[in-house]
mmCIF file of C-alpha atoms in Angstrom:
data_model
loop_
_atom_site.group_PDB
_atom_site.id
_atom_site.type_symbol
_atom_site.label_atom_id
_atom_site.label_comp_id
_atom_site.label_asym_id
_atom_site.label_seq_id
_atom_site.Cartn_x
_atom_site.Cartn_y
_atom_site.Cartn_z
ATOM 1 C CA MET A 1 0.000 0.000 0.000
ATOM 2 C CA ALA A 2 2.819 2.370 0.834
ATOM 3 C CA SER A 3 4.466 1.766 -2.514
ATOM 4 C CA ARG A 4 1.221 2.623 -4.273
ATOM 5 C CA ARG A 5 1.016 5.863 -2.338
ATOM 6 C CA ILE A 6 4.618 6.723 -3.243
ATOM 7 C CA LEU A 7 3.858 6.110 -6.933
ATOM 8 C CA GLN A 8 0.849 8.428 -6.769
ATOM 9 C CA ILE A 9 2.846 11.217 -5.138
ATOM 10 C CA GLY A 10 5.731 10.748 -7.593
ATOM 11 C CA GLY A 11 3.351 10.751 -10.565
ATOM 12 C CA ALA A 12 1.597 13.882 -9.311
ATOM 13 C CA THR A 13 4.963 15.617 -8.835
ATOM 14 C CA VAL A 14 6.034 14.757 -12.378
ATOM 15 C CA ALA A 15 2.707 15.977 -13.764
ATOM 16 C CA VAL A 16 2.908 19.256 -11.850
ATOM 17 C CA GLY A 17 6.525 19.746 -12.918
ATOM 18 C CA THR A 18 5.647 19.074 -16.555
ATOM 19 C CA VAL A 19 2.778 21.559 -16.433
ATOM 20 C CA TYR A 20 5.009 24.152 -14.735
ATOM 21 C CA TYR A 21 7.803 23.894 -17.336
ATOM 22 C CA LEU A 22 5.385 23.847 -20.274
ATOM 23 C CA TYR A 23 3.556 26.895 -18.880
ATOM 24 C CA SER A 24 6.784 28.853 -18.256
ATOM 25 C CA ALA A 25 8.034 27.966 -21.770
ATOM 26 C CA GLY A 26 4.860 29.269 -23.358
ATOM 27 C CA GLY A 27 3.728 25.804 -24.382
ATOM 28 C CA ASN A 28 6.904 25.044 -26.390
ATOM 29 C CA PRO A 29 8.161 21.570 -25.408
ATOM 30 C CA GLN A 30 11.741 22.142 -26.687
ATOM 31 C CA VAL A 31 12.135 25.313 -24.614
ATOM 32 C CA ALA A 32 10.604 23.558 -21.594
ATOM 33 C CA GLU A 33 13.097 20.698 -21.991
ATOM 34 C CA LYS A 34 16.078 23.128 -22.183
ATOM 35 C CA LYS A 35 14.861 24.972 -19.080
ATOM 36 C CA LEU A 36 14.448 21.689 -17.190
ATOM 37 C CA GLU A 37 18.011 20.647 -18.162
ATOM 38 C CA HIS A 38 19.357 23.981 -16.996
ATOM 39 C CA ASP A 39 17.538 23.767 -13.669
ATOM 40 C CA MET A 40 18.711 20.187 -13.146
ATOM 41 C CA SER A 41 22.368 21.098 -13.792
ATOM 42 C CA ALA A 42 22.084 24.103 -11.436
ATOM 43 C CA ALA A 43 20.572 21.856 -8.741
ATOM 44 C CA GLY A 44 23.377 19.336 -9.244
ATOM 45 C CA ALA A 45 25.975 22.089 -8.885
ATOM 46 C CA ARG A 46 24.352 23.243 -5.652
ATOM 47 C CA LEU A 47 24.411 19.702 -4.296
ATOM 48 C CA GLN A 48 28.103 19.312 -5.194
ATOM 49 C CA GLY A 49 29.015 22.671 -3.640
ATOM 50 C CA LYS A 50 29.913 24.293 -6.946
ATOM 51 C CA ASP A 51 27.236 26.947 -6.680
ATOM 52 C CA LEU A 52 28.806 30.359 -6.294
ATOM 53 C CA SER A 53 27.165 33.174 -4.433
ATOM 54 C CA GLY A 54 27.514 36.722 -5.716
ATOM 55 C CA LYS A 55 30.357 37.580 -3.321
ATOM 56 C CA GLU A 56 32.240 34.379 -4.087
ATOM 57 C CA ALA A 57 31.858 34.986 -7.809
ATOM 58 C CA GLN A 58 33.095 38.554 -7.347
ATOM 59 C CA LYS A 59 36.136 37.337 -5.384
ATOM 60 C CA LYS A 60 36.944 34.735 -8.024
ATOM 61 C CA GLY A 61 36.472 37.377 -10.704
ATOM 62 C CA GLU A 62 38.877 39.726 -8.927
ATOM 63 C CA VAL A 63 41.469 36.960 -8.596
ATOM 64 C CA TRP A 64 41.068 36.128 -12.274
ATOM 65 C CA ALA A 65 41.348 39.833 -13.186
ATOM 66 C CA LYS A 66 44.565 40.174 -11.148
ATOM 67 C CA GLU A 67 46.050 37.105 -12.834
ATOM 68 C CA ALA A 68 45.006 38.347 -16.250
ATOM 69 C CA GLY A 69 46.451 41.800 -15.462
ATOM 70 C CA ALA A 70 49.751 40.282 -14.344
ATOM 71 C CA THR A 71 49.909 38.162 -17.497
ATOM 72 C CA LEU A 72 49.156 41.225 -19.605
ATOM 73 C CA ASP A 73 51.840 43.243 -17.802
ATOM 74 C CA ARG A 74 54.404 40.475 -18.386
ATOM 75 C CA THR A 75 53.451 40.270 -22.046
ATOM 76 C CA VAL A 76 53.707 44.038 -22.492
ATOM 77 C CA GLY A 77 57.096 44.010 -20.749
ATOM 78 C CA ASN A 78 58.321 41.208 -23.011
ATOM 79 C CA VAL A 79 57.133 43.050 -26.121
ATOM 80 C CA ARG A 80 58.833 46.268 -24.987
ATOM 81 C CA GLY A 81 62.067 44.355 -24.382
ATOM 82 C CA GLU A 82 61.886 42.791 -27.833
ATOM 83 C CA ILE A 83 61.220 46.204 -29.393
ATOM 84 C CA ARG A 84 64.269 47.666 -27.605
ATOM 85 C CA GLN A 85 66.378 44.747 -28.791
ATOM 86 C CA ALA A 86 65.137 45.116 -32.377
ATOM 87 C CA ASP A 87 65.802 48.868 -32.219
ATOM 88 C CA SER A 88 69.387 48.310 -31.096
ATOM 89 C CA ILE A 89 69.916 45.750 -33.866
ATOM 90 C CA VAL A 90 68.508 48.145 -36.482
ATOM 91 C CA THR A 91 70.678 50.999 -35.162
ATOM 92 C CA SER A 92 73.759 48.769 -35.276
ATOM 93 C CA LYS A 93 72.996 47.668 -38.832
ATOM 94 C CA MET A 94 72.466 51.303 -39.870
ATOM 95 C CA HIS A 95 75.905 52.235 -38.498
ATOM 96 C CA GLU A 96 77.479 49.269 -40.285
ATOM 97 C CA ALA A 97 75.784 50.283 -43.531
ATOM 98 C CA GLY A 98 76.956 53.891 -43.124
ATOM 99 C CA ALA A 99 80.539 52.732 -42.572
ATOM 100 C CA LYS A 100 80.315 50.486 -45.643
ATOM 101 C CA VAL A 101 78.980 53.373 -47.745
ATOM 102 C CA ASP A 102 81.843 55.596 -46.593
ATOM 103 C CA GLN A 103 84.347 52.836 -47.388
ATOM 104 C CA LEU A 104 82.875 52.312 -50.860
ATOM 105 C CA LYS A 105 82.828 56.070 -51.458
ATOM 106 C CA ASP A 106 86.517 56.329 -50.530
ATOM 107 C CA GLU A 107 87.421 53.351 -52.710
ATOM 108 C CA GLY A 108 85.425 54.761 -55.621
ATOM 109 C CA SER A 109 87.062 58.173 -55.231
ATOM 110 C CA LYS A 110 90.531 56.575 -55.164
ATOM 111 C CA GLN A 111 89.748 54.498 -58.255
ATOM 112 C CA LEU A 112 88.474 57.602 -60.041
ATOM 113 C CA LYS A 113 91.651 59.547 -59.161
ATOM 114 C CA ASP A 114 93.834 56.639 -60.312
ATOM 115 C CA ALA A 115 91.904 56.356 -63.566
ATOM 116 C CA TYR A 116 92.252 60.132 -64.090
ATOM 117 C CA LYS A 117 96.019 59.950 -63.517
ATOM 118 C CA ASP A 118 96.411 56.980 -65.874
ATOM 119 C CA THR A 119 94.275 58.612 -68.553
ATOM 120 C CA SER A 120 96.116 61.934 -68.210
ATOM 121 C CA LYS A 121 99.464 60.160 -68.458
ATOM 122 C CA GLU A 122 98.384 58.222 -71.564
ATOM 123 C CA LEU A 123 96.940 61.377 -73.128
ATOM 124 C CA GLN A 124 100.166 63.292 -72.421
ATOM 125 C CA GLN A 125 102.254 60.492 -73.953
ATOM 126 C CA THR A 126 99.997 60.382 -76.997
ATOM 127 C CA ALA A 127 100.209 64.162 -77.379
ATOM 128 C CA ASP A 128 104.022 64.051 -77.012
ATOM 129 C CA ASN A 129 104.282 61.271 -79.604
ATOM 130 C CA PHE A 130 102.002 63.217 -81.949
ATOM 131 C CA ASP A 131 104.070 66.372 -81.437
ATOM 132 C CA LYS A 132 107.337 64.492 -82.089
ATOM 133 C CA THR A 133 105.877 62.900 -85.204
ATOM 134 C CA VAL A 134 104.582 66.235 -86.517
ATOM 135 C CA THR A 135 107.910 67.940 -85.783
ATOM 136 C CA LYS A 136 109.810 65.140 -87.500
ATOM 137 C CA LYS A 137 107.527 65.075 -90.542
ATOM 138 C CA THR A 138 107.584 68.870 -90.725
ATOM 139 C CA ALA A 139 111.359 68.846 -90.690
ATOM 140 C CA GLU A 140 111.399 66.171 -93.395
ATOM 141 C CA ALA A 141 108.929 68.094 -95.511
ATOM 142 C CA LYS A 142 110.822 71.342 -95.019
ATOM 143 C CA SER A 143 114.076 69.753 -96.093
ATOM 144 C CA GLY A 144 112.359 68.158 -99.077
ATOM 145 C CA ILE A 145 110.853 71.477 -100.221
ATOM 146 C CA SER A 146 114.143 73.274 -99.624
ATOM 147 C CA SER A 147 115.962 70.714 -101.710
ATOM 148 C CA TRP A 148 113.483 71.207 -104.560
ATOM 149 C CA LEU A 149 114.029 74.858 -104.532
ATOM 150 C CA GLY A 150 117.756 74.521 -104.200
ATOM 151 C CA PHE A 151 118.101 75.792 -100.669
ATOM 152 C CA GLY A 152 118.966 72.452 -99.231
ATOM 153 C CA LYS A 153 122.166 70.767 -98.418
#
């Protein structure tokens, strides 16, 4: 008899619960089912001690915010350090490049001066050879003309 009474009370509880969830969901069985699942998981969390009150949630949130802030500060510090390191590398490379440009400029200037000297020397030799040849041929022509006219040797 007692088991029959327990079945009646259990059945009535299920019926009332079903009506409650259907009514609160506006008659939509899928929404009622989702709400029932949510309520059951919340009740399970309360039974297991996982339910957080507002103050506990705020404390946990503050702890999480401090940890996140510390992580963010470390990350920002690391990024700043890497930027400083990259800046020093770039500055060093710029100085190296400037020194290389100066070296190449000096070498190019020296090569240009050497080429100018060599070209001037060759031009002077060519001019001297031309002058000697002209003087020689002029002297030969002069002696040839003089000999035609009878002024020669």
